[in-house]
Amino acid sequence: MIKVKTLEEIELMRESALIVSKTLGMLATELKPGVTTNQLDKLAETFIRDHGAEPGFLGLYGCPSTLLTSVNEAVVHGLPTDKPLEEGDIVSIDCGTLKNGFYGDHAYTFELGEVAPETKKLLEITKQSLYEGIRAFTNGNRVGDVGFAIQNFCEAEGYGVVRELVGHGLGKKMHEDPEMPNYGRRGRGKKFVEGMVVAIEPMINLGTHRVKQLKDGWTIVTADGKPSAHFEHDVALINGKPEILSTFAYIYEALGIASDEEKEFRQQDLVL
Ligand code: MG
Ligand code: MG
Protein backbone atom coordinates (compact mmCIF):
# COMPACT_ATOMS: atom_id res chain seq x y z
CA MET A 1 0.00 0.00 0.00
CA ILE A 2 1.34 3.42 -0.96
CA LYS A 3 1.65 5.74 2.05
CA VAL A 4 1.25 9.34 0.91
CA LYS A 5 2.85 12.06 3.05
CA THR A 6 1.55 15.43 4.23
CA LEU A 7 3.56 18.55 3.36
CA GLU A 8 4.76 18.62 7.01
CA GLU A 9 5.99 15.04 6.72
CA ILE A 10 7.72 15.85 3.44
CA GLU A 11 9.60 18.69 5.18
CA LEU A 12 10.81 16.19 7.80
CA MET A 13 11.90 13.89 5.00
CA ARG A 14 13.75 16.78 3.36
CA GLU A 15 15.69 17.14 6.62
CA SER A 16 16.73 13.46 6.55
CA ALA A 17 17.59 13.70 2.84
CA LEU A 18 19.74 16.80 3.41
CA ILE A 19 21.71 15.15 6.22
CA VAL A 20 22.57 12.23 3.99
CA SER A 21 23.40 14.68 1.17
CA LYS A 22 25.75 16.56 3.51
CA THR A 23 27.33 13.26 4.52
CA LEU A 24 28.17 12.45 0.90
CA GLY A 25 29.55 15.98 0.49
CA MET A 26 31.83 15.44 3.50
CA LEU A 27 32.98 12.10 2.06
CA ALA A 28 33.76 13.79 -1.28
CA THR A 29 36.49 15.79 0.49
CA GLU A 30 37.98 12.60 2.01
CA LEU A 31 37.94 10.41 -1.10
CA LYS A 32 41.42 9.98 -2.46
CA PRO A 33 43.67 7.08 -3.41
CA GLY A 34 44.87 5.25 -0.28
CA VAL A 35 41.76 5.83 1.81
CA THR A 36 39.74 2.73 2.73
CA THR A 37 35.99 2.38 2.60
CA ASN A 38 36.06 1.29 6.27
CA GLN A 39 37.62 4.67 7.13
CA LEU A 40 34.88 6.44 5.15
CA ASP A 41 32.26 4.35 6.94
CA LYS A 42 33.44 5.47 10.39
CA LEU A 43 33.59 9.12 9.29
CA ALA A 44 30.04 8.88 7.93
CA GLU A 45 28.63 7.29 11.07
CA THR A 46 30.14 9.99 13.30
CA PHE A 47 28.99 12.76 10.94
CA ILE A 48 25.40 11.49 10.83
CA ARG A 49 25.18 11.15 14.63
CA ASP A 50 26.74 14.62 15.07
CA HIS A 51 23.89 15.95 12.91
CA GLY A 52 21.26 14.46 15.21
CA ALA A 53 20.34 11.54 12.99
CA GLU A 54 20.87 7.78 13.03
CA PRO A 55 22.58 5.82 10.26
CA GLY A 56 19.67 4.41 8.22
CA PHE A 57 21.33 1.22 6.97
CA LEU A 58 23.22 0.08 10.09
CA GLY A 59 21.35 -2.96 11.44
CA LEU A 60 18.69 -2.82 8.72
CA TYR A 61 18.26 -6.36 7.33
CA GLY A 62 21.44 -7.14 9.32
CA CYS A 63 23.54 -4.53 7.47
CA PRO A 64 26.86 -4.16 9.39
CA SER A 65 27.76 -0.67 8.14
CA THR A 66 26.61 2.93 7.75
CA LEU A 67 27.64 3.03 4.09
CA LEU A 68 27.37 0.61 1.24
CA THR A 69 30.47 1.12 -0.90
CA SER A 70 30.55 -0.51 -4.32
CA VAL A 71 33.87 -0.30 -6.16
CA ASN A 72 34.28 -0.66 -9.97
CA GLU A 73 32.39 -3.84 -11.01
CA ALA A 74 30.35 -3.81 -7.80
CA VAL A 75 26.85 -2.55 -8.58
CA VAL A 76 25.39 -1.97 -5.09
CA HIS A 77 25.44 -3.36 -1.53
CA GLY A 78 29.26 -3.51 -1.29
CA LEU A 79 30.41 -3.76 2.32
CA PRO A 80 33.20 -1.39 3.42
CA THR A 81 36.65 -3.01 3.61
CA ASP A 82 40.27 -2.24 4.60
CA LYS A 83 41.42 -2.31 0.97
CA PRO A 84 42.76 1.12 -0.05
CA LEU A 85 41.02 2.78 -2.99
CA GLU A 86 43.23 3.35 -6.03
CA GLU A 87 43.64 6.01 -8.70
CA GLY A 88 41.21 5.22 -11.54
CA ASP A 89 38.67 3.45 -9.30
CA ILE A 90 35.04 4.41 -9.20
CA VAL A 91 33.11 3.97 -5.96
CA SER A 92 29.35 4.15 -5.55
CA ILE A 93 28.52 5.30 -2.05
CA ASP A 94 24.97 4.63 -0.88
CA CYS A 95 23.93 6.03 2.50
CA GLY A 96 20.79 6.21 4.62
CA THR A 97 19.74 8.37 7.55
CA LEU A 98 16.87 8.26 10.00
CA LYS A 99 15.62 11.39 11.72
CA ASN A 100 12.21 12.35 13.13
CA GLY A 101 11.07 8.84 12.20
CA PHE A 102 11.73 9.31 8.47
CA TYR A 103 14.45 7.89 6.25
CA GLY A 104 16.71 9.58 3.73
CA ASP A 105 18.44 7.42 1.09
CA HIS A 106 20.98 8.83 -1.35
CA ALA A 107 23.80 7.59 -3.58
CA TYR A 108 26.53 8.96 -5.84
CA THR A 109 29.28 7.32 -7.86
CA PHE A 110 32.63 9.05 -7.31
CA GLU A 111 35.76 8.98 -9.48
CA LEU A 112 39.21 8.64 -7.94
CA GLY A 113 41.52 10.76 -10.02
CA GLU A 114 41.57 9.97 -13.72
CA VAL A 115 39.18 7.19 -14.73
CA ALA A 116 38.88 5.56 -18.15
CA PRO A 117 36.88 7.69 -20.64
CA GLU A 118 34.27 4.96 -21.20
CA THR A 119 33.74 4.74 -17.42
CA LYS A 120 33.46 8.52 -17.15
CA LYS A 121 30.76 8.47 -19.82
CA LEU A 122 28.91 5.66 -17.99
CA LEU A 123 28.74 7.85 -14.88
CA GLU A 124 27.55 10.88 -16.84
CA ILE A 125 24.81 8.96 -18.67
CA THR A 126 23.67 7.16 -15.50
CA LYS A 127 23.33 10.47 -13.67
CA GLN A 128 21.45 11.97 -16.61
CA SER A 129 19.14 8.95 -16.65
CA LEU A 130 18.28 9.66 -13.02
CA TYR A 131 16.90 13.05 -14.11
CA GLU A 132 15.10 11.44 -17.07
CA GLY A 133 13.38 9.20 -14.54
CA ILE A 134 12.61 12.04 -12.13
CA ARG A 135 11.07 14.09 -14.96
CA ALA A 136 8.53 11.26 -15.50
CA PHE A 137 7.48 11.25 -11.82
CA THR A 138 4.40 13.44 -12.25
CA ASN A 139 0.76 13.27 -11.21
CA GLY A 140 -1.13 10.70 -13.26
CA ASN A 141 1.98 9.03 -14.65
CA ARG A 142 2.76 5.47 -13.58
CA VAL A 143 5.70 3.45 -12.28
CA GLY A 144 6.37 2.13 -15.80
CA ASP A 145 6.82 5.66 -17.15
CA VAL A 146 9.81 6.29 -14.86
CA GLY A 147 11.30 2.88 -15.62
CA PHE A 148 10.82 3.38 -19.35
CA ALA A 149 12.49 6.80 -19.30
CA ILE A 150 15.60 5.42 -17.55
CA GLN A 151 15.82 2.21 -19.57
CA ASN A 152 15.28 3.92 -22.92
CA PHE A 153 17.95 6.55 -22.19
CA CYS A 154 20.58 4.05 -21.03
CA GLU A 155 19.95 1.30 -23.56
CA ALA A 156 20.36 3.87 -26.35
CA GLU A 157 24.02 4.00 -25.22
CA GLY A 158 24.27 0.18 -25.22
CA TYR A 159 24.38 -0.03 -21.43
CA GLY A 160 22.88 -2.80 -19.29
CA VAL A 161 20.00 -1.84 -16.98
CA VAL A 162 20.06 -3.93 -13.80
CA ARG A 163 16.77 -5.78 -13.26
CA GLU A 164 17.23 -7.46 -9.87
CA LEU A 165 17.48 -4.26 -7.80
CA VAL A 166 15.04 -1.39 -7.92
CA GLY A 167 14.11 1.99 -6.46
CA HIS A 168 11.32 2.22 -3.92
CA GLY A 169 8.84 4.26 -1.94
CA LEU A 170 10.46 5.96 1.08
CA GLY A 171 9.11 7.15 4.41
CA LYS A 172 8.89 5.72 7.91
CA LYS A 173 10.32 2.59 6.32
CA MET A 174 13.40 2.48 4.11
CA HIS A 175 11.55 0.41 1.55
CA GLU A 176 7.88 1.21 1.01
CA ASP A 177 5.51 0.65 -1.88
CA PRO A 178 5.79 1.01 -4.79
CA GLU A 179 8.86 -0.74 -6.16
CA MET A 180 10.43 1.55 -8.77
CA PRO A 181 12.25 -0.54 -11.41
CA ASN A 182 14.70 1.17 -13.73
CA TYR A 183 13.02 -0.56 -16.68
CA GLY A 184 9.40 -0.72 -17.73
CA ARG A 185 6.62 0.06 -20.12
CA ARG A 186 4.89 3.39 -20.50
CA GLY A 187 1.50 3.64 -18.84
CA ARG A 188 1.97 0.46 -16.80
CA GLY A 189 2.12 -0.08 -13.05
CA LYS A 190 0.88 1.88 -10.06
CA LYS A 191 -0.29 5.45 -10.60
CA PHE A 192 1.57 8.34 -8.98
CA VAL A 193 -0.42 10.53 -6.61
CA GLU A 194 0.22 13.77 -4.75
CA GLY A 195 2.30 13.32 -1.57
CA MET A 196 4.18 10.21 -2.71
CA VAL A 197 7.90 10.09 -1.88
CA VAL A 198 10.17 7.71 -3.78
CA ALA A 199 13.85 6.91 -4.11
CA ILE A 200 14.74 6.82 -7.80
CA GLU A 201 18.07 5.05 -8.31
CA PRO A 202 19.31 3.82 -11.69
CA MET A 203 21.94 1.06 -11.46
CA ILE A 204 23.54 0.91 -14.89
CA ASN A 205 26.27 -1.38 -16.21
CA LEU A 206 28.81 -0.65 -18.94
CA GLY A 207 28.27 -4.19 -20.30
CA THR A 208 25.64 -6.82 -19.62
CA HIS A 209 22.67 -6.10 -17.36
CA ARG A 210 23.28 -9.42 -15.63
CA VAL A 211 24.59 -9.42 -12.07
CA LYS A 212 25.62 -11.90 -9.39
CA GLN A 213 26.04 -11.81 -5.62
CA LEU A 214 29.41 -12.38 -3.94
CA LYS A 215 29.89 -14.96 -1.18
CA ASP A 216 29.77 -12.21 1.47
CA GLY A 217 26.00 -12.39 0.96
CA TRP A 218 25.82 -8.64 0.18
CA THR A 219 27.90 -7.34 -2.69
CA ILE A 220 26.23 -7.39 -6.11
CA VAL A 221 28.70 -7.34 -9.03
CA THR A 222 28.32 -7.29 -12.79
CA ALA A 223 28.41 -10.77 -14.37
CA ASP A 224 31.04 -9.65 -16.91
CA GLY A 225 33.27 -7.72 -14.48
CA LYS A 226 32.71 -4.39 -16.26
CA PRO A 227 32.04 -1.23 -14.22
CA SER A 228 28.65 -0.18 -12.91
CA ALA A 229 27.26 3.19 -11.77
CA HIS A 230 24.55 4.16 -9.25
CA PHE A 231 22.97 7.53 -8.50
CA GLU A 232 19.98 8.07 -6.22
CA HIS A 233 17.73 10.98 -5.25
CA ASP A 234 14.73 11.16 -2.91
CA VAL A 235 11.82 12.79 -4.70
CA ALA A 236 8.39 13.98 -3.51
CA LEU A 237 5.35 14.60 -5.67
CA ILE A 238 4.19 18.14 -4.83
CA ASN A 239 1.73 20.21 -6.90
CA GLY A 240 1.76 17.38 -9.42
CA LYS A 241 5.49 17.80 -10.02
CA PRO A 242 8.68 16.09 -8.82
CA GLU A 243 10.51 17.92 -6.00
CA ILE A 244 14.01 16.61 -5.22
CA LEU A 245 14.54 16.39 -1.44
CA SER A 246 18.19 15.30 -1.55
CA THR A 247 20.94 17.24 -3.34
CA PHE A 248 24.32 16.67 -4.94
CA ALA A 249 25.16 20.33 -4.21
CA TYR A 250 27.41 19.46 -1.23
CA ILE A 251 29.37 17.01 -3.39
CA TYR A 252 29.69 19.57 -6.18
CA GLU A 253 30.81 22.22 -3.69
CA ALA A 254 33.50 19.84 -2.39
CA LEU A 255 34.65 18.92 -5.90
CA GLY A 256 34.44 22.44 -7.36
CA ILE A 257 31.80 21.47 -9.93
CA ALA A 258 29.27 24.05 -11.16
CA SER A 259 25.87 22.52 -11.92
CA ASP A 260 22.22 23.60 -12.05
CA GLU A 261 20.94 20.13 -12.99
CA GLU A 262 18.55 19.97 -9.99
CA LYS A 263 17.01 23.42 -10.52
CA GLU A 264 14.23 22.12 -12.76
CA PHE A 265 13.06 19.92 -9.89
CA ARG A 266 12.87 22.50 -7.11
CA GLN A 267 9.74 24.44 -6.27
CA GLN A 268 11.42 26.03 -3.28
CA ASP A 269 14.95 27.33 -3.00
CA LEU A 270 17.54 24.97 -1.63
CA VAL A 271 18.93 26.20 1.69
CA LEU A 272 22.36 24.65 2.17
MG1 MG B 1 20.29 4.02 -1.43
MG1 MG C 1 17.33 3.25 -2.20
XYZ file of C-alpha atoms and ligand atoms in Angstrom:
274
model
C 0.000 0.000 0.000
C 1.336 3.421 -0.962
C 1.651 5.741 2.045
C 1.253 9.344 0.906
C 2.852 12.058 3.046
C 1.555 15.429 4.231
C 3.563 18.548 3.363
C 4.758 18.623 7.007
C 5.991 15.040 6.723
C 7.720 15.850 3.440
C 9.596 18.691 5.175
C 10.809 16.188 7.802
C 11.896 13.894 4.995
C 13.753 16.778 3.361
C 15.690 17.136 6.625
C 16.728 13.458 6.547
C 17.585 13.697 2.839
C 19.741 16.800 3.406
C 21.706 15.148 6.224
C 22.573 12.230 3.986
C 23.405 14.677 1.168
C 25.753 16.556 3.509
C 27.326 13.258 4.525
C 28.170 12.450 0.898
C 29.552 15.980 0.494
C 31.826 15.440 3.501
C 32.983 12.100 2.059
C 33.762 13.794 -1.278
C 36.490 15.790 0.493
C 37.981 12.596 2.012
C 37.944 10.414 -1.098
C 41.421 9.977 -2.457
C 43.668 7.084 -3.407
C 44.872 5.251 -0.283
C 41.759 5.830 1.814
C 39.743 2.732 2.729
C 35.989 2.375 2.601
C 36.056 1.295 6.274
C 37.620 4.670 7.134
C 34.882 6.438 5.154
C 32.260 4.354 6.943
C 33.440 5.466 10.387
C 33.588 9.119 9.287
C 30.043 8.878 7.925
C 28.630 7.290 11.075
C 30.138 9.994 13.297
C 28.995 12.760 10.939
C 25.401 11.494 10.835
C 25.180 11.155 14.635
C 26.741 14.625 15.073
C 23.889 15.948 12.915
C 21.257 14.465 15.212
C 20.335 11.539 12.989
C 20.870 7.778 13.032
C 22.579 5.815 10.260
C 19.674 4.410 8.225
C 21.329 1.221 6.970
C 23.222 0.081 10.088
C 21.345 -2.955 11.437
C 18.692 -2.819 8.725
C 18.256 -6.364 7.333
C 21.445 -7.136 9.318
C 23.540 -4.535 7.467
C 26.855 -4.160 9.391
C 27.764 -0.672 8.140
C 26.611 2.928 7.749
C 27.642 3.033 4.087
C 27.372 0.610 1.242
C 30.467 1.123 -0.900
C 30.547 -0.513 -4.323
C 33.875 -0.296 -6.163
C 34.275 -0.664 -9.968
C 32.386 -3.836 -11.012
C 30.346 -3.812 -7.796
C 26.846 -2.548 -8.582
C 25.392 -1.975 -5.092
C 25.444 -3.356 -1.529
C 29.258 -3.509 -1.294
C 30.411 -3.762 2.318
C 33.202 -1.390 3.425
C 36.652 -3.014 3.611
C 40.267 -2.242 4.596
C 41.416 -2.307 0.971
C 42.765 1.118 -0.055
C 41.022 2.783 -2.990
C 43.233 3.353 -6.032
C 43.639 6.015 -8.695
C 41.211 5.216 -11.535
C 38.667 3.445 -9.301
C 35.041 4.413 -9.197
C 33.113 3.967 -5.963
C 29.353 4.149 -5.552
C 28.517 5.297 -2.053
C 24.973 4.634 -0.878
C 23.930 6.032 2.503
C 20.789 6.210 4.619
C 19.736 8.373 7.546
C 16.867 8.255 10.003
C 15.622 11.394 11.722
C 12.209 12.350 13.134
C 11.065 8.840 12.199
C 11.734 9.313 8.469
C 14.447 7.892 6.253
C 16.711 9.580 3.728
C 18.442 7.416 1.087
C 20.978 8.827 -1.354
C 23.798 7.595 -3.578
C 26.527 8.956 -5.841
C 29.283 7.321 -7.863
C 32.626 9.047 -7.312
C 35.755 8.982 -9.484
C 39.212 8.641 -7.944
C 41.525 10.760 -10.022
C 41.571 9.972 -13.721
C 39.183 7.194 -14.729
C 38.877 5.557 -18.150
C 36.876 7.693 -20.638
C 34.273 4.964 -21.198
C 33.743 4.744 -17.420
C 33.456 8.524 -17.145
C 30.757 8.469 -19.817
C 28.907 5.662 -17.988
C 28.743 7.854 -14.877
C 27.554 10.878 -16.838
C 24.809 8.960 -18.672
C 23.668 7.163 -15.504
C 23.333 10.473 -13.673
C 21.449 11.974 -16.614
C 19.136 8.947 -16.652
C 18.276 9.660 -13.015
C 16.898 13.054 -14.110
C 15.103 11.444 -17.069
C 13.381 9.199 -14.537
C 12.607 12.042 -12.129
C 11.072 14.087 -14.963
C 8.533 11.257 -15.505
C 7.477 11.246 -11.819
C 4.396 13.438 -12.248
C 0.756 13.272 -11.208
C -1.133 10.701 -13.257
C 1.980 9.027 -14.654
C 2.762 5.468 -13.578
C 5.702 3.446 -12.284
C 6.372 2.125 -15.800
C 6.824 5.664 -17.148
C 9.814 6.293 -14.857
C 11.300 2.884 -15.624
C 10.819 3.376 -19.348
C 12.493 6.795 -19.295
C 15.596 5.424 -17.546
C 15.817 2.213 -19.572
C 15.282 3.925 -22.917
C 17.947 6.551 -22.193
C 20.580 4.051 -21.032
C 19.951 1.300 -23.559
C 20.357 3.873 -26.352
C 24.018 3.995 -25.216
C 24.268 0.181 -25.224
C 24.378 -0.035 -21.427
C 22.880 -2.798 -19.289
C 20.000 -1.841 -16.981
C 20.058 -3.932 -13.803
C 16.766 -5.778 -13.256
C 17.232 -7.462 -9.865
C 17.479 -4.261 -7.798
C 15.042 -1.390 -7.923
C 14.107 1.993 -6.459
C 11.315 2.222 -3.921
C 8.843 4.264 -1.938
C 10.456 5.959 1.076
C 9.109 7.152 4.415
C 8.891 5.717 7.912
C 10.316 2.592 6.322
C 13.402 2.480 4.111
C 11.546 0.409 1.551
C 7.883 1.209 1.007
C 5.508 0.649 -1.878
C 5.789 1.006 -4.786
C 8.855 -0.740 -6.162
C 10.430 1.547 -8.773
C 12.251 -0.544 -11.406
C 14.702 1.166 -13.731
C 13.023 -0.556 -16.682
C 9.404 -0.719 -17.726
C 6.623 0.059 -20.124
C 4.891 3.391 -20.501
C 1.503 3.643 -18.843
C 1.972 0.456 -16.796
C 2.123 -0.075 -13.055
C 0.883 1.876 -10.064
C -0.286 5.450 -10.604
C 1.569 8.344 -8.975
C -0.423 10.528 -6.607
C 0.220 13.767 -4.750
C 2.299 13.316 -1.572
C 4.184 10.210 -2.710
C 7.902 10.089 -1.876
C 10.168 7.709 -3.775
C 13.855 6.910 -4.105
C 14.742 6.823 -7.800
C 18.069 5.049 -8.310
C 19.314 3.819 -11.692
C 21.940 1.056 -11.456
C 23.539 0.911 -14.886
C 26.271 -1.381 -16.208
C 28.810 -0.653 -18.936
C 28.274 -4.188 -20.300
C 25.641 -6.822 -19.620
C 22.675 -6.098 -17.364
C 23.283 -9.419 -15.632
C 24.593 -9.415 -12.069
C 25.619 -11.904 -9.388
C 26.041 -11.808 -5.624
C 29.409 -12.380 -3.938
C 29.894 -14.961 -1.182
C 29.768 -12.207 1.472
C 25.999 -12.387 0.957
C 25.821 -8.640 0.183
C 27.899 -7.337 -2.687
C 26.228 -7.389 -6.108
C 28.698 -7.343 -9.025
C 28.321 -7.288 -12.794
C 28.409 -10.768 -14.373
C 31.038 -9.655 -16.910
C 33.265 -7.722 -14.482
C 32.715 -4.388 -16.265
C 32.038 -1.229 -14.222
C 28.646 -0.177 -12.908
C 27.258 3.187 -11.766
C 24.553 4.160 -9.253
C 22.972 7.534 -8.505
C 19.980 8.074 -6.216
C 17.730 10.981 -5.253
C 14.730 11.164 -2.908
C 11.822 12.790 -4.703
C 8.387 13.977 -3.510
C 5.349 14.603 -5.669
C 4.188 18.142 -4.829
C 1.726 20.211 -6.900
C 1.763 17.379 -9.416
C 5.494 17.805 -10.024
C 8.678 16.094 -8.818
C 10.509 17.917 -6.002
C 14.007 16.608 -5.221
C 14.536 16.387 -1.442
C 18.194 15.301 -1.548
C 20.941 17.241 -3.335
C 24.316 16.666 -4.945
C 25.157 20.335 -4.206
C 27.409 19.455 -1.233
C 29.367 17.012 -3.387
C 29.695 19.572 -6.176
C 30.805 22.217 -3.692
C 33.505 19.838 -2.393
C 34.651 18.918 -5.896
C 34.438 22.438 -7.358
C 31.804 21.470 -9.934
C 29.273 24.053 -11.159
C 25.869 22.524 -11.923
C 22.224 23.598 -12.049
C 20.940 20.134 -12.986
C 18.553 19.966 -9.992
C 17.015 23.421 -10.522
C 14.235 22.117 -12.760
C 13.061 19.923 -9.889
C 12.868 22.496 -7.107
C 9.737 24.441 -6.265
C 11.422 26.030 -3.276
C 14.950 27.330 -3.004
C 17.539 24.967 -1.629
C 18.930 26.203 1.694
C 22.359 24.653 2.167
Mg 20.288 4.023 -1.428
Mg 17.332 3.249 -2.200
